[in-house]
Amino acid sequence: MTDLARADDTTPAPPAAPKLVQLHPFGLGGARTAPISLATGAALLGLWFLAAQYRLVPPLFLPSPQEVATQFLAIAEDGYAGATLWEHVAASLFRIVTAAVIAASLAIPLGLAMGLNRWAKGVLDTPIEFYWPLPPLAYLPLMIIWLGIGELSKIVLLTLAMFAPICLSAQAGVRALPIERVNAALSLGATRWQLFRAIVLPSALPEILTGLRIGIGVGWSTLVAAELIAATRGIGFMIMSASHFLATDVVFVGIGVIAVWAFAFSYGMRLLEAWLVPWKGKS
Amino acid sequence: MLQVRNASVFFPARDGRTVHALDRASLDIDAGSIVVALGASGCGKSTLLNAIAGFLPLSEGAITLDGQPVEKPGADRGVVFQKDTLLPWKTVAENVALGLKFAGLPARRRRERAEELLGLVGLEDFADATPHELSGGMRQRVGIARALATDPKILLMDEPFGALDSLTREQMQELLIDVWARTGKRIFFITHSIEEALFLGTTVVVMSPRPGRITARFDLDFVRRFAADRDVRAVLSDPRFAELHDEIRNIVHRPSHEGRRGGQREGWLQ
C-alpha cells in the first residue's frame, strides 16, 4: 500500500492541455444544433432573396423579402382591412387566451377525474375519443349553425381543439403516478383529499403543463380556421382576406406575425415549466 | 405487540390461475426487537410486509397491532421503501415532515421535529436541499427520518438498502442500529442478504417460495452486542456468525420439496 502510494508521487504531472475525451455518443448525444439551425435559417432567407431577385418564381406567388418587410411596415402604420395591426393581433390573442383559460379550467379537473374515477373515465372517454381526432374545420360549420357567427363560435371552436390534449395529458399524469408514492403518503396518514392535494396533483403537474403547451400550439394552428368565416378582426382573418385579393405579401406578413406569437407562447410555457416544475426529469 | 396469525395471500395470475404468495405465516414482533425476513425473490416477504403495512388485504388470517386489527395503511406503521419515494418538489425537511403536515401540526413544530430527526440520521446540514441533490444512501436516510416523524409503533423496511453499493450499505446498517438503539422502535426488515439479516436481526425468519412461507426462525444477539460495543469485527469474526450463515444458506438453497418436508424447525412457530 505505502509503496504504491510513494510510487504515485513520481508519476509525471499531466500535460498542461490534456486531450479531453468522453464515451462515444450514440445518435445526437449532447451535440449542439443551434448553429446549424441558425445557418439553415440564413440559407433559406438567402434562397428566398435570390429566387425573388432573379424572378425564378413570379412575384405573385413569392414576393421578395423587401416587399414583405415594406408591407409589414405599411400595415403596422396604416392597418389592414379597417383595423390596425395591433387590433388584429389583439382580437386573435383574446380568442386564444380566452379559449385556453376555458379549456384548461375544464380539461384539467376532468382529466384528473378520468385518471382517478372509473365512472368519469367511462362516461367521458366516448365523447372525447370520438371528437378529438376530427379536424376542427370539419365541425366548424356546426359551430356556426349552432352558435352563430359572433365571437362565441370562434372561441368554442378553439376551446374544443385545445381541450383534448390538455385533458388527455392530465389523465396520463395521474396514470404515471408510482403506486409507492401513494402508499408512502397513505402510511404517513394522508386522507384522500391530502393524498390528492399533496401527491396526485403535483405529480401530474409536469404532464399537465406539457398538455397545456401542446394545447396552445393546437390553438394557434386552429386560429385561421376559427377566423375563416365572418370575422372582421384577427390575424387569421387578415390572411384569409388578403388571399382573396392575391395579396401574397400580406399573407406572408400574417404568417410571420402568427409564427412570432406562437413561438413566444411556447417559450413562455417553457419558462412556466422551469418555474413550476423545476424537478422535471431530475428524479 | 404486532401479531400476524396464519396469514395467507392468494393473487390472481395473468393466465387465470392462482398464485399462493403467502401460506399461513405467523409472526410476533415485540417491543424493542428487529425481526428480519430473509429469502429469495418470490418467497412472500414483501407480500407479508405489504399486508402488515395495510397496502394488501389478507385472503385468510389476521394481523393485529396492540390488539387493533390492521386493515388499511396508517401513521402508526412507518414504511421505508426500497425505491425512494421522496417528493422531488419538496425540500428534505418538508419531506421528513410530510406525515406531520398530514396530521395538521403547525409549520414551526414540523420544522423543529424535522431538524431533530435529520440530526438523528446525520443529515442536519441538508434540511433545505432538494432530494435530487442527495445520493442514494442519503435519500434512504431521509426516508427513515420521514417514517419516524409520526412516531409510529413499528418501522417496516422493504429491502431499504438493496439498491445501495455495499460500502454505503454497511454504513446504513450501522446507522439503523443507532436509530434503533436510540428510539427503541421495533422494526420489521426485509432483505435477501444473509449477512445483513444476521447483523441486524434480533430474530431472523427464513422464508421460501412456492408457496411463500416461513420455514425457519433464529433468535440472535449480534445486533445487541454491536449496539453495546460497536465492534463490527467482533461480530463478523464470531464463529457462531459463520455457522449460522452456512446453516441459513443451506436452508435458502434447499430445493423447495425438501423444504416442505423438513421445514418444521422446533420452536419456530408458537
XYZ file of C-alpha atoms in Angstrom:
553
model
C 0.000 0.000 0.000
C 2.559 2.539 1.138
C 4.952 1.564 -1.673
C 2.253 2.132 -4.226
C 1.408 5.474 -2.671
C 5.036 6.504 -2.864
C 5.279 5.370 -6.486
C 2.349 7.702 -7.128
C 4.469 10.736 -6.231
C 6.905 10.005 -9.055
C 4.262 9.781 -11.808
C 4.688 12.626 -14.290
C 2.348 15.598 -13.981
C -0.409 15.689 -16.614
C 0.322 17.845 -19.667
C -0.818 21.475 -19.458
C -3.543 20.951 -22.066
C -4.572 17.315 -21.828
C -6.676 15.836 -24.593
C -10.192 15.615 -23.144
C -12.169 12.508 -24.006
C -15.604 11.079 -23.279
C -17.619 7.988 -24.141
C -18.609 7.799 -27.793
C -22.164 9.140 -28.019
C -24.920 7.437 -29.960
C -27.430 9.418 -32.039
C -27.373 13.089 -31.162
C -25.767 12.784 -27.728
C -25.248 16.287 -26.389
C -24.192 17.785 -29.731
C -25.097 21.441 -30.266
C -27.542 22.007 -33.104
C -28.306 25.715 -32.645
C -25.547 27.000 -35.014
C -26.715 24.598 -37.749
C -30.304 25.739 -37.268
C -29.288 29.413 -37.469
C -27.232 28.754 -40.603
C -30.188 26.915 -42.169
C -32.422 29.879 -41.415
C -29.929 32.259 -43.034
C -29.590 29.977 -46.075
C -33.363 29.772 -46.561
C -33.612 33.538 -46.311
C -30.803 33.829 -48.899
C -32.529 31.399 -51.246
C -35.799 33.314 -50.886
C -33.951 36.546 -51.662
C -32.221 35.079 -54.756
C -35.394 33.414 -56.057
C -37.265 36.698 -55.830
C -34.354 38.771 -57.157
C -33.896 36.656 -60.313
C -37.641 36.137 -60.816
C -37.355 32.352 -60.565
C -40.897 32.419 -59.196
C -43.457 35.060 -60.253
C -43.779 37.802 -57.571
C -47.490 36.997 -57.302
C -46.557 33.646 -55.760
C -43.411 34.661 -53.950
C -42.920 38.307 -53.046
C -39.369 39.398 -52.235
C -38.246 39.759 -48.612
C -38.023 43.525 -49.125
C -41.641 43.688 -50.299
C -42.803 41.707 -47.284
C -40.822 43.955 -44.949
C -42.239 47.072 -46.613
C -45.761 45.636 -46.411
C -45.244 44.838 -42.718
C -44.236 48.439 -42.010
C -47.174 49.696 -44.025
C -49.661 47.502 -42.160
C -48.097 48.404 -38.836
C -48.525 52.081 -39.759
C -51.873 52.168 -41.566
C -53.513 48.890 -40.602
C -55.221 46.473 -42.934
C -58.877 45.933 -43.853
C -60.165 48.616 -41.500
C -58.183 47.727 -38.395
C -54.662 48.362 -37.158
C -52.155 45.505 -36.957
C -52.386 45.579 -33.171
C -56.192 45.335 -33.330
C -55.861 42.224 -35.486
C -53.303 40.742 -33.124
C -55.354 41.684 -30.049
C -58.501 40.071 -31.494
C -56.630 36.819 -32.125
C -54.866 36.889 -28.743
C -58.178 37.495 -26.977
C -59.694 34.426 -28.663
C -56.682 32.191 -27.995
C -56.232 33.233 -24.370
C -59.953 33.054 -23.535
C -60.223 29.621 -25.137
C -57.062 28.431 -23.359
C -58.374 29.558 -19.963
C -61.749 27.878 -20.520
C -60.176 24.718 -21.947
C -57.655 24.422 -19.090
C -60.207 25.044 -16.353
C -62.431 22.298 -17.774
C -59.833 19.851 -19.053
C -57.538 19.724 -16.001
C -60.212 18.727 -13.440
C -61.953 16.417 -15.892
C -58.678 14.787 -16.949
C -57.677 14.258 -13.307
C -61.109 12.801 -12.586
C -60.739 10.456 -15.573
C -57.433 9.251 -14.179
C -58.923 8.613 -10.735
C -62.523 7.538 -11.201
C -63.988 4.660 -13.163
C -67.246 6.458 -13.896
C -65.600 9.680 -15.036
C -63.312 7.708 -17.334
C -66.110 5.520 -18.675
C -68.519 8.361 -19.354
C -66.102 10.931 -20.765
C -63.979 8.562 -22.858
C -66.648 8.080 -25.521
C -67.266 11.729 -26.500
C -63.594 12.722 -26.202
C -62.242 9.782 -28.189
C -64.914 10.444 -30.806
C -64.390 14.146 -31.336
C -60.689 14.777 -30.734
C -59.265 13.149 -33.865
C -61.658 15.264 -36.005
C -60.127 18.241 -37.788
C -61.678 21.438 -36.344
C -62.542 22.556 -39.883
C -64.897 19.588 -40.128
C -67.100 20.731 -37.246
C -66.637 24.466 -37.864
C -69.889 24.645 -39.924
C -71.783 23.107 -36.995
C -70.331 25.697 -34.632
C -71.557 28.456 -36.916
C -75.021 26.915 -37.382
C -75.456 26.334 -33.642
C -73.671 29.321 -32.165
C -73.854 31.981 -34.875
C -71.105 33.991 -36.495
C -70.017 36.019 -33.465
C -67.146 35.527 -31.015
C -68.853 32.570 -29.329
C -68.488 30.088 -32.201
C -64.809 31.022 -32.673
C -63.959 30.656 -29.001
C -65.864 27.375 -28.681
C -64.043 26.006 -31.725
C -60.666 26.917 -30.229
C -61.692 25.586 -26.810
C -62.688 22.238 -28.296
C -59.402 21.998 -30.162
C -57.374 22.772 -27.025
C -59.444 20.690 -24.590
C -58.474 17.211 -25.729
C -54.666 17.411 -25.459
C -54.872 19.043 -22.006
C -57.431 16.539 -20.750
C -55.525 13.532 -22.071
C -52.256 14.721 -20.502
C -53.864 15.353 -17.103
C -55.163 11.800 -17.275
C -51.742 10.462 -18.279
C -50.200 12.416 -15.391
C -52.385 10.577 -12.875
C -51.705 7.228 -14.512
C -47.936 7.744 -14.369
C -48.105 8.237 -10.594
C -46.000 5.467 -8.990
C -48.005 3.374 -6.506
C -45.125 3.549 -3.991
C -45.594 7.301 -3.748
C -49.296 6.801 -2.968
C -48.563 4.063 -0.423
C -45.889 6.199 1.225
C -48.386 9.040 1.688
C -51.095 6.681 2.992
C -48.701 5.169 5.521
C -47.909 8.709 6.681
C -51.584 9.145 7.483
C -52.794 11.088 4.436
C -56.558 11.437 3.989
C -57.994 11.090 0.479
C -58.044 14.845 -0.030
C -54.477 15.248 1.334
C -53.361 12.475 -0.992
C -54.874 14.318 -3.943
C -53.598 17.747 -2.926
C -50.080 16.772 -1.782
C -49.268 13.845 -4.097
C -51.565 13.380 -7.106
C -51.816 16.995 -8.255
C -48.105 17.916 -8.065
C -47.136 14.544 -9.589
C -49.414 15.193 -12.561
C -48.331 18.822 -12.942
C -45.449 18.245 -15.393
C -47.751 16.295 -17.722
C -50.493 18.920 -17.359
C -48.071 21.682 -18.377
C -46.918 19.644 -21.374
C -50.573 19.235 -22.360
C -51.123 22.959 -21.975
C -48.166 23.674 -24.241
C -49.445 21.264 -26.895
C -52.977 22.665 -26.477
C -51.851 26.236 -27.098
C -49.917 25.056 -30.157
C -53.077 23.393 -31.459
C -54.935 26.631 -30.702
C -52.638 28.668 -32.936
C -52.956 26.160 -35.745
C -56.758 26.289 -35.459
C -56.866 30.070 -35.308
C -57.076 30.655 -39.070
C -59.947 28.173 -39.324
C -61.762 29.922 -36.474
C -61.389 33.302 -38.175
C -62.255 31.915 -41.612
C -65.870 32.974 -41.578
C -67.497 36.246 -40.626
C -64.609 37.783 -38.739
C -63.636 41.410 -39.210
C -60.567 41.329 -36.989
C -57.792 38.864 -36.321
C -54.552 37.710 -37.881
C -56.258 34.666 -39.391
C -58.913 36.954 -40.901
C -56.155 39.213 -42.267
C -54.515 36.262 -44.045
C -57.791 34.950 -45.482
C -58.869 38.413 -46.594
C -55.512 39.102 -48.267
C -55.628 35.758 -50.075
C -58.897 36.822 -51.750
C -57.023 39.717 -53.343
C -53.932 37.608 -54.085
C -52.011 39.961 -51.761
C -49.305 37.375 -51.161
C -47.070 39.822 -49.317
C -49.808 40.443 -46.709
C -50.270 36.677 -46.339
C -46.539 36.438 -45.626
C -46.790 39.217 -43.041
C -49.710 37.417 -41.328
C -47.855 34.104 -41.259
C -44.793 35.824 -39.810
C -46.843 37.507 -37.065
C -48.504 34.204 -36.089
C -45.142 32.452 -36.075
C -43.623 35.048 -33.740
C -46.554 34.955 -31.301
C -46.816 31.166 -31.331
C -43.091 30.960 -30.603
C -43.436 33.499 -27.793
C -46.265 31.455 -26.187
C -44.293 28.253 -26.487
C -41.259 29.909 -24.925
C -43.419 31.350 -22.151
C -44.743 27.876 -21.398
C -41.190 26.577 -21.152
C -40.381 29.319 -18.650
C -43.533 28.433 -16.708
C -42.430 24.792 -16.640
C -38.970 25.698 -15.439
C -40.557 27.759 -12.674
C -43.370 25.415 -11.608
C -41.767 22.000 -12.087
C -38.005 22.510 -11.724
C -37.692 18.855 -10.686
C -38.931 17.566 -14.066
C -36.572 14.944 -15.479
C -34.372 15.013 -12.390
C -35.848 12.134 -10.427
C -47.085 -6.212 20.081
C -47.616 -6.819 16.393
C -49.150 -10.206 15.742
C -49.502 -11.987 12.422
C -51.667 -15.085 12.673
C -51.936 -17.686 9.892
C -51.727 -15.027 7.200
C -52.346 -16.360 3.690
C -52.426 -14.418 0.436
C -53.625 -15.641 -2.960
C -53.078 -13.456 -6.030
C -54.825 -13.850 -9.356
C -52.229 -14.703 -12.031
C -52.454 -13.467 -15.617
C -53.396 -16.852 -17.055
C -56.372 -17.225 -14.697
C -54.584 -19.462 -12.206
C -53.948 -18.536 -8.597
C -50.583 -17.668 -7.085
C -50.172 -18.740 -3.498
C -47.944 -15.861 -2.374
C -48.077 -16.380 1.373
C -49.003 -19.552 3.239
C -50.189 -19.407 6.869
C -47.427 -17.137 8.119
C -47.387 -16.372 11.836
C -45.105 -13.867 13.476
C -44.819 -11.799 16.648
C -42.894 -8.550 16.742
C -42.314 -7.451 20.332
C -41.227 -4.071 21.609
C -37.532 -3.418 21.040
C -36.992 -6.216 18.545
C -35.778 -6.220 14.957
C -37.429 -9.035 13.035
C -35.745 -9.682 9.716
C -37.499 -11.663 6.985
C -34.928 -13.288 4.732
C -35.488 -15.119 1.496
C -35.064 -15.276 -2.262
C -37.436 -13.337 -4.502
C -40.922 -14.804 -4.604
C -40.804 -16.107 -1.035
C -43.609 -13.793 0.077
C -41.545 -11.468 2.268
C -42.719 -8.302 0.505
C -46.263 -9.668 0.468
C -46.047 -10.077 4.232
C -44.743 -6.523 4.655
C -47.427 -5.088 2.376
C -50.071 -6.860 4.439
C -48.654 -5.510 7.725
C -48.481 -2.018 6.195
C -52.126 -2.339 5.169
C -51.440 -1.994 1.429
C -52.734 -5.515 0.834
C -55.700 -7.326 2.410
C -55.180 -10.921 3.554
C -57.005 -13.827 1.941
C -57.020 -15.599 5.303
C -55.662 -14.948 8.773
C -55.317 -11.776 10.818
C -52.848 -9.064 11.706
C -53.198 -7.005 14.877
C -51.155 -4.146 16.261
C -51.566 -3.753 20.024
C -54.831 -5.639 19.728
C -56.229 -3.464 16.945
C -56.831 -5.238 13.629
C -54.717 -3.912 10.734
C -56.906 -3.181 7.729
C -55.513 -0.155 5.960
C -52.337 1.959 5.912
C -51.851 4.334 8.810
C -49.324 6.567 10.538
C -48.884 4.001 13.341
C -46.796 1.916 10.902
C -43.929 3.808 9.247
C -42.734 2.366 5.934
C -39.326 2.714 4.269
C -39.385 1.565 0.664
C -36.618 0.100 -1.488
C -37.181 2.742 -4.150
C -37.006 6.151 -2.596
C -40.420 7.792 -2.589
C -39.396 11.309 -1.611
C -41.344 14.129 -3.224
C -38.988 15.940 -5.630
C -40.831 19.268 -5.288
C -40.308 19.460 -1.534
C -37.135 20.121 0.421
C -35.580 17.432 2.575
C -37.071 18.938 5.758
C -40.519 19.207 4.152
C -40.286 15.575 3.060
C -39.385 14.473 6.574
C -42.302 16.475 7.990
C -44.870 15.257 5.444
C -46.669 12.985 7.911
C -46.773 15.818 10.461
C -48.320 18.082 7.849
C -50.996 15.457 7.204
C -51.572 15.365 10.968
C -52.094 19.147 10.975
C -49.066 20.242 13.005
C -48.128 23.939 12.656
C -45.162 24.758 10.403
C -42.779 25.728 13.210
C -43.293 22.471 15.132
C -42.887 20.498 11.903
C -39.607 22.209 11.195
C -38.277 21.543 14.719
C -39.194 17.875 14.546
C -37.715 17.539 11.038
C -34.423 19.057 12.185
C -34.330 16.780 15.207
C -34.859 13.690 13.014
C -32.364 14.832 10.387
C -29.866 15.103 13.234
C -30.674 11.518 14.185
C -29.790 10.288 10.673
C -26.796 12.606 10.280
C -28.282 14.972 7.695
C -28.695 18.140 9.761
C -26.904 20.204 7.097
C -29.247 19.146 4.294
C -32.613 20.346 5.628
C -33.092 22.809 2.773
C -31.606 20.692 -0.018
C -33.888 19.085 -2.593
C -33.952 15.280 -2.858
C -32.243 15.166 -6.265
C -29.188 16.851 -4.745
C -28.687 13.842 -2.438
C -27.005 10.484 -3.035
C -28.944 7.226 -2.855
C -27.817 6.492 0.698
C -28.712 9.984 1.879
C -32.166 9.689 0.334
C -32.791 6.461 2.212
C -31.742 8.213 5.418
C -34.340 10.897 4.665
C -36.818 8.064 4.092
C -36.046 6.645 7.529
C -36.383 10.074 9.163
C -39.704 10.606 7.383
C -41.043 7.240 8.538
C -40.032 8.050 12.136
C -41.558 11.548 12.118
C -45.074 10.473 13.057
C -43.641 8.365 15.913
C -45.028 5.057 14.578
C -45.315 1.945 16.737
C -43.325 -0.064 14.206
C -40.981 0.619 11.305
C -41.494 -1.544 8.205
C -38.478 -1.649 5.890
C -38.765 -3.282 2.462
C -35.182 -4.022 1.305
C -34.305 -0.407 2.062
C -30.587 -0.834 1.354
C -30.979 -3.225 -1.571
C -30.172 -0.606 -4.201
C -27.126 0.819 -2.395
C -23.481 -0.034 -3.005
C -22.005 -2.366 -0.416
C -19.914 0.275 1.385
C -22.881 2.634 1.785
C -24.963 -0.344 2.779
C -22.681 -1.143 5.723
C -22.839 2.477 6.907
C -26.623 2.408 6.639
C -26.865 -0.805 8.665
C -24.837 0.774 11.452
C -26.921 3.933 11.245
C -30.107 1.881 11.503
C -28.781 0.120 14.600
C -28.013 3.538 16.131
C -31.513 4.748 15.368
C -32.986 1.560 16.814
C -30.843 1.778 19.955
C -31.815 5.421 20.499
C -35.522 5.246 19.685
C -36.275 1.704 20.811
C -38.565 1.271 17.781
C -39.490 -2.241 16.812
C -38.550 -2.953 13.231
C -39.670 -5.401 10.576
C -36.932 -5.579 7.957
C -36.824 -7.418 4.648
C -33.639 -8.473 2.898
C -32.190 -11.141 0.643
C -28.719 -10.765 2.177
C -27.923 -13.409 4.810
C -25.183 -11.262 6.274
C -27.480 -8.268 6.609
C -30.123 -10.442 8.256
C -27.662 -11.865 10.785
C -26.148 -8.467 11.530
C -29.444 -6.634 12.045
C -31.955 -9.110 13.382
C -32.834 -9.907 16.956
C -34.954 -12.500 15.184
C -34.446 -13.796 11.665
C -37.225 -15.644 9.905
C -36.182 -17.515 6.780
C -38.817 -17.693 4.061
C -39.018 -19.912 0.987
C -41.083 -19.677 -2.187
C -43.960 -21.592 -3.822
C -45.921 -21.124 -1.676
C -44.249 -18.304 0.255
C -43.915 -19.329 3.882
C -41.760 -19.093 6.971
C -39.504 -22.151 7.163
C -37.107 -21.349 9.998
C -36.609 -18.914 12.800
C -33.481 -17.877 14.679
C -33.147 -15.654 17.735
C -29.864 -13.755 17.693
C -27.939 -11.298 19.824
C -25.325 -9.947 17.369
C -27.180 -6.671 16.951
C -27.434 -6.072 20.697
C -23.766 -6.809 21.036
C -22.911 -4.380 18.255
C -25.174 -1.710 19.732
C -23.304 -2.084 23.046
C -19.665 -2.082 21.895
C -19.834 -1.003 18.221
C -17.236 -3.582 17.267
C -18.084 -4.875 13.777
C -15.098 -7.213 13.660
C -16.052 -8.976 16.874
C -19.453 -9.739 15.392
C -18.279 -10.793 11.947
C -15.421 -12.948 13.268
C -17.649 -14.726 15.793
C -17.621 -18.415 14.770
C -21.337 -18.560 15.581
C -21.923 -15.904 12.881
C -20.217 -18.027 10.232
C -22.024 -21.165 11.429
C -25.433 -19.522 11.206
C -24.506 -18.045 7.843
C -23.871 -21.570 6.500
C -26.942 -23.008 8.151
C -29.225 -20.346 6.687
C -27.521 -20.633 3.343
C -28.369 -24.318 3.271
C -31.998 -23.629 4.099
C -32.298 -20.932 1.460
C -30.743 -23.094 -1.257
C -32.596 -26.252 -0.340
C -34.947 -27.408 -3.123
C -38.467 -26.457 -2.145
C -39.898 -30.035 -1.995
C -37.298 -30.871 0.663
C -38.122 -27.646 2.429
C -41.732 -28.691 2.627
C -40.887 -31.961 4.316
C -38.134 -30.857 6.646
C -39.050 -27.223 7.194
C -40.700 -27.643 10.560
C -37.964 -26.472 12.843
C -38.677 -26.817 16.502
C -39.844 -23.745 18.285
C -40.230 -21.501 15.243
C -43.982 -21.324 15.257
C -45.659 -20.571 18.547
